XYZ file of C-alpha atoms in Angstrom:
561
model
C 55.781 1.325 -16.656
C 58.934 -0.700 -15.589
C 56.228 -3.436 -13.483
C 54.187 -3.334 -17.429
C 57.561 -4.074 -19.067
C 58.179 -7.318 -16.569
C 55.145 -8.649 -17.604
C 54.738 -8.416 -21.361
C 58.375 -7.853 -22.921
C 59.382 -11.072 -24.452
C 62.967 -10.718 -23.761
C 62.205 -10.665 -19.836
C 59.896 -13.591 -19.738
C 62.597 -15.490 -21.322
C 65.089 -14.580 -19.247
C 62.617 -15.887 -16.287
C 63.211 -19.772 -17.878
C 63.628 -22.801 -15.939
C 67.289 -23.571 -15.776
C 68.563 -25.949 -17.957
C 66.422 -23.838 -20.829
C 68.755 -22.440 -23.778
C 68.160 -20.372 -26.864
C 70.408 -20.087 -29.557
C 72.510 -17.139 -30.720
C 69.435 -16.407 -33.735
C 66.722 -16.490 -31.030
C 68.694 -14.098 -28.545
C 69.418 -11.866 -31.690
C 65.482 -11.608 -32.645
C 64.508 -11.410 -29.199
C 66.984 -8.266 -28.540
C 66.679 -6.583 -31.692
C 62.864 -6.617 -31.510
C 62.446 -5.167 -27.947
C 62.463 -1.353 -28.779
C 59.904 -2.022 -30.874
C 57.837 -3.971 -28.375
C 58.710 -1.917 -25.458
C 57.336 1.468 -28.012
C 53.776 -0.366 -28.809
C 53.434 -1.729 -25.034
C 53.746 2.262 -23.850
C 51.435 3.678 -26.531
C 48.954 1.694 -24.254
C 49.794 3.929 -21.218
C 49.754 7.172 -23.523
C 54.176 7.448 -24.003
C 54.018 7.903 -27.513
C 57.528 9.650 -27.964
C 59.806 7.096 -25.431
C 63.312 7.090 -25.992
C 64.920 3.312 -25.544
C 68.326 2.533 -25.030
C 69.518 -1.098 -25.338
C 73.086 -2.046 -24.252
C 74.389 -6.105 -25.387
C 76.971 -7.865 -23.237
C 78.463 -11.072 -22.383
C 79.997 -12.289 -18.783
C 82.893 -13.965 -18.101
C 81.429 -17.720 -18.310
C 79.061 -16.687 -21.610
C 76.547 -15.045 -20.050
C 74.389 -12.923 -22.034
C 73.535 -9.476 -20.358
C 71.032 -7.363 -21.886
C 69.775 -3.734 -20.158
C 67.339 -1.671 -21.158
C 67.141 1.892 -20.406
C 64.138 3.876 -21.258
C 63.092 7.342 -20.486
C 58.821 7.323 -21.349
C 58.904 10.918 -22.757
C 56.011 13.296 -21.646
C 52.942 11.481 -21.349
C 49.778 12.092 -24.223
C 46.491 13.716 -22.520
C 43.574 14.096 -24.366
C 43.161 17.995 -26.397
C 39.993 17.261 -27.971
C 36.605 15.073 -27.934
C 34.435 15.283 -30.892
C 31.002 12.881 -30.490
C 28.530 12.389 -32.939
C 25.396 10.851 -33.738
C 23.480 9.185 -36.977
C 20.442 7.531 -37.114
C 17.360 7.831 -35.318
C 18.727 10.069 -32.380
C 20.443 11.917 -34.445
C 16.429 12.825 -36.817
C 14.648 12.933 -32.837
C 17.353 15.479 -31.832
C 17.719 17.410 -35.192
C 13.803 17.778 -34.751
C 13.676 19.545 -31.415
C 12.577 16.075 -29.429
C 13.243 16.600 -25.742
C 14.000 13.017 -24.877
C 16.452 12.620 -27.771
C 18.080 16.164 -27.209
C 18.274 15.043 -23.600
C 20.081 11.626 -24.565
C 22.478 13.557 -26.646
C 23.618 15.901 -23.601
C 24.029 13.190 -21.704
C 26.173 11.556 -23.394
C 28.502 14.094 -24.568
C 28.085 15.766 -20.665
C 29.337 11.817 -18.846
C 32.077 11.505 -21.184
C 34.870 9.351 -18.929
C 37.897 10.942 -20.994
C 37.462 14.577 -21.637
C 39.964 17.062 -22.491
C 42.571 17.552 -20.326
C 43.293 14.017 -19.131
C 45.957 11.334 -19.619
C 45.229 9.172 -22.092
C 45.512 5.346 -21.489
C 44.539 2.447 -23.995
C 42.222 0.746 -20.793
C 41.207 4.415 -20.274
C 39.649 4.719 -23.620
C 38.224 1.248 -24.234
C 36.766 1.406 -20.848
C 35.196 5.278 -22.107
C 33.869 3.565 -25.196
C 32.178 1.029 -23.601
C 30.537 3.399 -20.562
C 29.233 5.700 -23.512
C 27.163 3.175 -25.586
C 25.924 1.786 -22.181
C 24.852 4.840 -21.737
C 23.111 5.056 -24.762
C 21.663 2.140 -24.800
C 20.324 2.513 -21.339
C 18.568 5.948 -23.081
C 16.493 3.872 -25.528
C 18.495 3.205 -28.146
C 19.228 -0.935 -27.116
C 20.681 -1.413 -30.707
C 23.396 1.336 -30.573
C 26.565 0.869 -31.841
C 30.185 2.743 -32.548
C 29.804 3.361 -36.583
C 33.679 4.592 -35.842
C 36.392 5.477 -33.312
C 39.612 7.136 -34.113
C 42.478 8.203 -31.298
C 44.336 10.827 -33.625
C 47.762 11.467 -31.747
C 49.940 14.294 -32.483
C 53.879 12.646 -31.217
C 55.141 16.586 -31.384
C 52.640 17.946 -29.249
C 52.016 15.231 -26.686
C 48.078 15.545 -27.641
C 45.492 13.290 -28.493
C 42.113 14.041 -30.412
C 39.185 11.407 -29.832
C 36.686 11.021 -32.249
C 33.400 8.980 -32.180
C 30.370 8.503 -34.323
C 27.852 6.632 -32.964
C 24.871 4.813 -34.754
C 22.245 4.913 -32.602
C 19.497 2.491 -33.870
C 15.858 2.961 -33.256
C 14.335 4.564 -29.941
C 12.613 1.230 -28.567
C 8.695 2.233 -27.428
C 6.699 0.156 -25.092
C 4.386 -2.248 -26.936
C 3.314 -4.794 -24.919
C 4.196 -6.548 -21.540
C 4.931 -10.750 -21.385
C 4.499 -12.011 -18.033
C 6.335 -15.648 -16.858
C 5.497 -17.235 -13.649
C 1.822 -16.430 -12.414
C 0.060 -18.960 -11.229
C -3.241 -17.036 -8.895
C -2.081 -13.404 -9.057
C -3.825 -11.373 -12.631
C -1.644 -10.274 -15.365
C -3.644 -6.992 -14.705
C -2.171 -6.060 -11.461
C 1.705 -6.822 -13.128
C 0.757 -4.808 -16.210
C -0.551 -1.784 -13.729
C 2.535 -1.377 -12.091
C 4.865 -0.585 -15.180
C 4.295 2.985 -15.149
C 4.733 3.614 -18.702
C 1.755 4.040 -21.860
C 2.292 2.482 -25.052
C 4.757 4.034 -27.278
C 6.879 5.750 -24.206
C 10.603 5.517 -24.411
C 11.621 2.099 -22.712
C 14.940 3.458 -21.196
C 16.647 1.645 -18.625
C 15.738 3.996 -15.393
C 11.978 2.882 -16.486
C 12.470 -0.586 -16.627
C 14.390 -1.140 -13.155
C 11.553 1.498 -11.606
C 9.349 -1.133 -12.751
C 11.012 -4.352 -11.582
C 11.550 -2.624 -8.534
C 7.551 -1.305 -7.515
C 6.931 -5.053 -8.606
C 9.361 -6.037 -5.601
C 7.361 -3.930 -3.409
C 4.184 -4.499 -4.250
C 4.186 -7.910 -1.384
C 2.923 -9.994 -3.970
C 5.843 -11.727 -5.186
C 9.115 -13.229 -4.033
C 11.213 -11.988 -6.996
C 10.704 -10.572 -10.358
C 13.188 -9.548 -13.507
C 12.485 -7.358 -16.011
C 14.080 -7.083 -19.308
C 13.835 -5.962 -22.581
C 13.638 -7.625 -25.841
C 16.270 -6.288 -27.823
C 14.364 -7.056 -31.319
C 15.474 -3.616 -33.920
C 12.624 -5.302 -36.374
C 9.851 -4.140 -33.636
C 11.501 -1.787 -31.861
C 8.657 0.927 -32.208
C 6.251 -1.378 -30.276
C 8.824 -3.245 -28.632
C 7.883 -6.148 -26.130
C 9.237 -6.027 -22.231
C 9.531 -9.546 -20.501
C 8.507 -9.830 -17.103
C 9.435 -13.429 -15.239
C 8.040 -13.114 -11.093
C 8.165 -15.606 -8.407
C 4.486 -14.966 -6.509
C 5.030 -15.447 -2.821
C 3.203 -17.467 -0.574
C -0.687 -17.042 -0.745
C -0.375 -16.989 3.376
C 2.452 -16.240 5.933
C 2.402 -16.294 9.511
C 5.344 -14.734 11.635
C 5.858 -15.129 15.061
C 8.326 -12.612 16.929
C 9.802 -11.828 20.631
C 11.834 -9.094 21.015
C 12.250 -6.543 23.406
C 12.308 -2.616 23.123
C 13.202 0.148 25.526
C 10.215 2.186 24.862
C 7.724 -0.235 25.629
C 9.454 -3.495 27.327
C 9.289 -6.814 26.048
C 7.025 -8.369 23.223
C 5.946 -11.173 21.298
C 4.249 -10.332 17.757
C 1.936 -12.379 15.441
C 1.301 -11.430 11.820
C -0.655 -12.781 9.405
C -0.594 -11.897 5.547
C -3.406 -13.178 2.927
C -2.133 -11.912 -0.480
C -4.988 -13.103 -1.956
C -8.923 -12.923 -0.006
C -11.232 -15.520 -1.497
C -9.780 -15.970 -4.825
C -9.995 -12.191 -5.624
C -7.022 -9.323 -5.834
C -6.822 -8.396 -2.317
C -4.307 -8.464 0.209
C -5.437 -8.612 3.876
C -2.705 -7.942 6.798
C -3.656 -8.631 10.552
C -0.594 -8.052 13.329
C -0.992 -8.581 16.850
C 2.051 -7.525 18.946
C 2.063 -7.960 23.074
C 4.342 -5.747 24.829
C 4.928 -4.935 28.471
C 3.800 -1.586 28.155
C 1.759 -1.899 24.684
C -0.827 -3.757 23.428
C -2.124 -3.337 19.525
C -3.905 -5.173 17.034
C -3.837 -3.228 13.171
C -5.644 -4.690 10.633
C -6.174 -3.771 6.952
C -7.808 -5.301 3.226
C -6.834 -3.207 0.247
C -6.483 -3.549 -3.363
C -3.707 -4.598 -5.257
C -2.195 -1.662 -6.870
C -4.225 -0.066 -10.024
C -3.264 1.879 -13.307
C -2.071 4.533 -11.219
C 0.012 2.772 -8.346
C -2.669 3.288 -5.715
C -4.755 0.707 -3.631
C -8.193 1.527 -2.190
C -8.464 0.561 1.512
C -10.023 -0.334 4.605
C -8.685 -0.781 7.814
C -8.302 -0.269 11.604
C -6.513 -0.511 14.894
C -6.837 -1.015 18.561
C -4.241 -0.172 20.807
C -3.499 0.481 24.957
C -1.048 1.823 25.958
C 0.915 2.595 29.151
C 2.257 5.686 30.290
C 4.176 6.587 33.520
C 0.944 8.368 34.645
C -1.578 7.276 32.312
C -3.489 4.283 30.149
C -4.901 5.319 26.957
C -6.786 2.575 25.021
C -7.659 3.723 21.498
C -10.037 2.549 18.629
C -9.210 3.869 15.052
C -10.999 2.887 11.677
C -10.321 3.947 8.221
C -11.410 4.381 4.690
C -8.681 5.822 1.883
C -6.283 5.025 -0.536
C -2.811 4.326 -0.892
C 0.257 5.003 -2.927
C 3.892 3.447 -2.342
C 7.057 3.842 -4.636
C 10.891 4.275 -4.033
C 10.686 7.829 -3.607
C 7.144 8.626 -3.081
C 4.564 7.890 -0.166
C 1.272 9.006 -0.525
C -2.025 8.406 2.338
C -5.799 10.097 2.257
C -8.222 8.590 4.257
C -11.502 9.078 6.572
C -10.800 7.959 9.963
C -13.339 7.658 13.023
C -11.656 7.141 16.125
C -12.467 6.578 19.809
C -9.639 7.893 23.100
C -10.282 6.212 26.276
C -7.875 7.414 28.734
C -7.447 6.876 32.649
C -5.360 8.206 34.773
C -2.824 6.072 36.956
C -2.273 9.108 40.058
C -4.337 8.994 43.258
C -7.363 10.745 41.800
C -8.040 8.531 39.046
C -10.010 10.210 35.730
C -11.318 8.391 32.868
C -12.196 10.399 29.910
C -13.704 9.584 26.293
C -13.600 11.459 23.620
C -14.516 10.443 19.735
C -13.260 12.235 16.606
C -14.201 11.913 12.296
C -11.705 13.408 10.640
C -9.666 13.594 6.725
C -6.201 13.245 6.670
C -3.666 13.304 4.043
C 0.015 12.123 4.638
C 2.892 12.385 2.129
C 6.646 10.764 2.757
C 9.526 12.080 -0.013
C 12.438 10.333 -0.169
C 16.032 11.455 -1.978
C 18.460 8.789 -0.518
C 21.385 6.801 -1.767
C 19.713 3.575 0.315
C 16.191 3.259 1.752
C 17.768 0.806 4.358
C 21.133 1.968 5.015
C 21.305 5.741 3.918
C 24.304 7.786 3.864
C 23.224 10.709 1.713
C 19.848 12.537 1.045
C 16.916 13.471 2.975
C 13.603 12.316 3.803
C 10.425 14.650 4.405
C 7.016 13.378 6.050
C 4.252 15.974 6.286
C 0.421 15.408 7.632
C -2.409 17.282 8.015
C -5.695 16.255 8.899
C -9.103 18.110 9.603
C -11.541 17.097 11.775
C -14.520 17.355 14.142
C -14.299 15.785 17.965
C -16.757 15.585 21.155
C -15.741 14.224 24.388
C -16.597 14.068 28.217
C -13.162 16.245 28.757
C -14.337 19.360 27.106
C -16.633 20.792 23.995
C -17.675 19.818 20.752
C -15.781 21.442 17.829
C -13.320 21.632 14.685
C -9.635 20.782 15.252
C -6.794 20.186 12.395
C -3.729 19.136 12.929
C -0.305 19.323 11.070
C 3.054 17.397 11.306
C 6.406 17.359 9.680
C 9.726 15.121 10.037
C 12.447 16.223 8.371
C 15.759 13.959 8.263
C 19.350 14.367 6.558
C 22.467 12.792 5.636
C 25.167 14.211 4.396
C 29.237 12.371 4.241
C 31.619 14.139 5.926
C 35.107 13.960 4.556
C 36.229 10.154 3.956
C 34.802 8.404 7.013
C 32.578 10.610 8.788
C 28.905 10.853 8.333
C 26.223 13.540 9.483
C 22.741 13.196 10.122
C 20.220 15.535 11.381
C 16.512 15.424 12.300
C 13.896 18.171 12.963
C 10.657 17.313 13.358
C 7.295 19.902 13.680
C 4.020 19.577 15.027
C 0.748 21.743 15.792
C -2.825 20.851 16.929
C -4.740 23.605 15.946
C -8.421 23.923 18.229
C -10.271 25.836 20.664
C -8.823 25.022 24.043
C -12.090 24.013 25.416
C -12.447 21.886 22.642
C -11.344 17.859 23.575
C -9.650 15.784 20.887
C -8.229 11.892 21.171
C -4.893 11.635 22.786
C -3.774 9.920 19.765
C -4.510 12.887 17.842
C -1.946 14.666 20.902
C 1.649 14.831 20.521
C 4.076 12.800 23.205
C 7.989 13.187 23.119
C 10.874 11.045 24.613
C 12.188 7.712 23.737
C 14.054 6.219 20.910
C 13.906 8.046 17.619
C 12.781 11.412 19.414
C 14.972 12.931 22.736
C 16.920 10.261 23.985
C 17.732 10.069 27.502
C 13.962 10.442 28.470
C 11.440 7.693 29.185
C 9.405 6.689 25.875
C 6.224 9.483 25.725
C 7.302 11.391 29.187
C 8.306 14.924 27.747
C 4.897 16.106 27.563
C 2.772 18.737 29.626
C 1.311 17.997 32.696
C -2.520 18.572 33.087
C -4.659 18.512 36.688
C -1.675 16.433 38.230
C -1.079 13.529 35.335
C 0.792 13.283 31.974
C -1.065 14.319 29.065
C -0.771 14.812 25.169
C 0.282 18.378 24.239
C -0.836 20.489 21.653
C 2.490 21.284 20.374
C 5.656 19.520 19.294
C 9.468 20.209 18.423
C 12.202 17.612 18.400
C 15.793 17.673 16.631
C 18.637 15.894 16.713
C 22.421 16.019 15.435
C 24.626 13.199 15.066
C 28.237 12.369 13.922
C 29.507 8.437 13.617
C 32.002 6.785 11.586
C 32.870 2.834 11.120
C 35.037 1.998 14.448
C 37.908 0.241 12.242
C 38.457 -0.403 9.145
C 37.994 -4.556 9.620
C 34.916 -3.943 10.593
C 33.242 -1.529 8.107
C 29.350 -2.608 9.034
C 30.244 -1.409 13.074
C 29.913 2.270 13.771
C 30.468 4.604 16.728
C 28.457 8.044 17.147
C 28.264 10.863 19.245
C 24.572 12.828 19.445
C 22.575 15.229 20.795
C 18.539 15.631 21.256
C 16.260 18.415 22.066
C 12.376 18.991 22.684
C 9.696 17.805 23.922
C 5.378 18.347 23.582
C 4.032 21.359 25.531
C 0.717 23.675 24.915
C 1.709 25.737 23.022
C 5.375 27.337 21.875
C 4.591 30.535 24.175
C 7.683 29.902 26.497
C 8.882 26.775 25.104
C 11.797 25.248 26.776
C 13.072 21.746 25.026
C 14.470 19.676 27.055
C 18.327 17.970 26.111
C 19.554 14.903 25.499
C 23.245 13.800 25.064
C 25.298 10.487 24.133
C 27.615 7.949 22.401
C 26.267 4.469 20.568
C 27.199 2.091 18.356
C 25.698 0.911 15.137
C 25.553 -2.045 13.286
C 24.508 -1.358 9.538
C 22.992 -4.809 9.070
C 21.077 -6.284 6.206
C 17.291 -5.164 7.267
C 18.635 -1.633 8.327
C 21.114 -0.492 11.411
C 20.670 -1.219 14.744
C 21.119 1.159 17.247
C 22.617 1.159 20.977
C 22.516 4.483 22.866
C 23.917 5.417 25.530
C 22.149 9.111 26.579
C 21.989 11.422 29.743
C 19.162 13.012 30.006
C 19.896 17.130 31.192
C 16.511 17.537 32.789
C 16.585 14.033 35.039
C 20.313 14.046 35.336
C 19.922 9.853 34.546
C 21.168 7.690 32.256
C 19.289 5.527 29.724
C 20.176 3.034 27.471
C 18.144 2.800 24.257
C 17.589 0.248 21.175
C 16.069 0.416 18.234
C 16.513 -1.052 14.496
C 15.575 0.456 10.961
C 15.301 3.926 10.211
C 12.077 6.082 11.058
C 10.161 7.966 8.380
């Protein structure tokens, strides 16, 4: 109160003039005898609304004038009562039992930012007022307005009742999509990923979901969608759409290095549109010490329903500590990628060529047709840097396989990754990770090692080599039939200048084996730091590994789903 007073009285920002500044007896006189009033209206503002102000006149020995001000605020107004109300079109939609409307209506009375109980402060309840119709207007209603407002204080009781009416305007519906800036891509493929038929509510939520699945979709370097906020045609209202299309072709070159699989260098081509027709093609070729792979893929761009139909395929080798399995994959499904939502199905034919590195070499093929269908959820405050919410990834696939290691038969296998974050306190945060895995067959019966689970390495139990937790069969490393990982970690930001830089403390557990019968994970223990950077955190580990009794260091960036 007293640093609200220094500011705004009149009477003290005169008495702050330059020297040399005078004011005449009549001016002092106004100034004094209108600062109770003045000090009264500037603490209604901060809810005193029964002060008590004492001013005391004086002059010094040389003419000074001394003025003080004593002021006890009184007890302090808080809030008894909110009524809201609604006219106009919400008001009919809700009166008539419509879910959407009688939703809006909830919601605003249920997000009210001054409800009973609280202080009441002029910022306070401007700042309420202006939260509440963006609320509404982010429901549908892009017209809304405050019909009236009314603070109705009671000086006796120290009380305040709020009253609102609110004229909501029309519900805007989806009419018709405007697109700005394409020069090759269809309007088609824009209007297939809005998401919404003609005549749905056009509520905020639905609008960024759009703008954002048209970031996504790799087809454009930026794109803004907005509303037109037209009452006349708000029944088939029209939503402007303004994208940037990104380069037809992009090559990237990379070198990096990772401690799974050594150094690299990485070439990837993208071809957002084949021939003059709406496809997107994607070739990446990435050299590594211990990994070699080429993935290719053409698909559609998205359709009415957010999914692409495509085709693609891989070849990868790869290096174990006792084994080199090269392996051929090629597939035919469709697609589906939002926010929150992942979805795969495809028919895959795949070939496993694997040779062992010990002193009796064995080379083994073994080719596989199978259906698979993989689903990622997604609840989290950030894709890139989450701090809150969990992530689930679940695949199953069934299939048929013959090779020169065993018989011909049916195998399926299933697979699940759970991960969670959760804030702990003010500057701790929690994550955990369990992840699941089964190949169900006839143990005579050979499937590709890809098909095989492998654990160890970064994003599984650190403080192993990359794939080496995994049984051993006739003297070599090979894929098991069984998987179980988890993990527990605790960091927080080192100090508070540096916000982005984290230390954590973890521990890891698992490993593949045939079979659960016996099971005995093997544990992994350390400290790291993180960097929460712009394309996701990177991560230096520091783990001892329980079974070796070795350290390992470990780096990785991004997050694994």
């Amino acid at each position: 109160v007293q640093a609200l007073l220094e500011q705004h009285l009149d009477i003290t920002r005169v008495a702050t003039l330059a020297p040399g500044s005078t004011l005449d007896d009549s001016e002092w006189a106004r100034l004094i005898d209108g600062a109770p009033a003045q000090v009264r209206e500037l603490l209604e503002t901060e809810g005193y609304f029964d002060p008590t102000v004492i001013l005391v006149r004086s002059v010094g020995n040389v003419g000074e004038r001394h003025v003080r001000l004593e002021l006890q605020p009184g007890p302090r107004t808080r809030v008894a009562k909110v009524t809201i109300e609604v006219e106009g079109a919400l008001a009919d939609a809700a009166d008539g039992g419509q879910a959407h409307a009688r939703e809006a209506l909830a919601d605003l009375r249920h997000h009210w930012a001054l409800p009973a109980g609280q202080a009441f402060r002029n910022p306070d309840w401007n700042a309420a007022k202006s939260a509440a119709l963006a609320r509404l207007r982010a429901a549908g209603y892009a017209g809304a307005s405050w019909k009236a407002t009314a603070a109705e204080v009671d000086t006796a009781a120290h009380t305040v009742q709020l009253v609102l009416v609110a004229d909501s305007g029309p519900l805007f519906r989806f009419g018709e999509i405007v697109v700005d800036g394409l020069v090759v891509h269809d309007t088609r493929t824009v209007e297939n990923l809005a998401g919404f038929a003609a005549g749905a509510p056009l509520t905020e939520s639905a609008l960024l979901d759009y703008q954002e699945r048209l970031q996504q979709a790799g087809l454009f370097d930026s794109a803004a969608v907005t509303l037109e906020p037209d009452t006349a045609r708000a029944d088939h209202a029209r939503v402007l759409v303004h994208v940037k299309e990104a380069p037809l072709q992009v090559y990237t070159f990379g070198i990096g290095v990772s401690a799974n699989t050594g150094p690299r260098a990485s070439l990837e081509h993208a071809y957002r549109r084949v021939f003059g027709y709406a496809l997107s093609a994607s070739n990446t070729f990435s050299l590594a010490q211990k990994k070699q792979t080429w993935a290719g893929e053409i698909s559609t761009h998205p359709g009415e329903d957010f999914y692409r139909d495509l085709i693609g395929g891989t070849v990868d080798r790869e290096e174990g500590s006792e084994d080199i399995v090269l392996s051929q994959q090629l597939r035919l499904g469709r697609s589906m990628d939002t926010q929150q939502l992942e979805r795969l199905y495809y028919l895959q034919a795949e070939r496993s060529a694997r040779t062992t590195t010990t002193h009796d070499s064995v080379h083994t093929n073994t080719i596989a047709y199978s259906i698979n269908h993989h689903n990622v959820w997604r609840r989290l405050d950030s894709v890139v840097l989450p701090t809150e919410g969990y992530s689930l990834s679940l695949q199953a696939s069934l299939g048929h396989a013959h090779g020169s290691a065993g018989d011909t038969g049916p195998f399926s296998r299933l697979y699940g990754r759970f991960t969670g974050y959760l804030p702990i306190g003010r500057a701790w945060y929690g994550s955990a990770r369990l992840e699941l895995g089964q190949v169900v067959k006839r143990d005579a019966v050979a499937v590709p090692d890809s098909q095989l689970f492998r654990a160890g390495g970064d994003d599984s139990v650190r403080g192993y080599s990359y794939r080496s937790l995994t049984p051993t069969v006739n003297g070599a490393e090979s894929g098991g039939t069984s998987l179980l990982t988890a993990s527990v970690e605790l960091a927080r930001p080192i100090s508070a200048s540096m916000p982005s830089v984290w230390g954590a403390v973890f521990v890891d557990a698992g490993r593949a084996a045939n079979g659960f019968s016996g099971f005995n994970p093997a544990i992994g223990s350390g400290v790291g730091v993180r960097w929460r950077s712009p394309v996701g955190p990177l991560k230096l580990d520091l783990a001892y590994g329980q079974e070796t009794q070795q350290v390992r260091v470990h780096f990785s960036v991004g997050i694994a789903y």
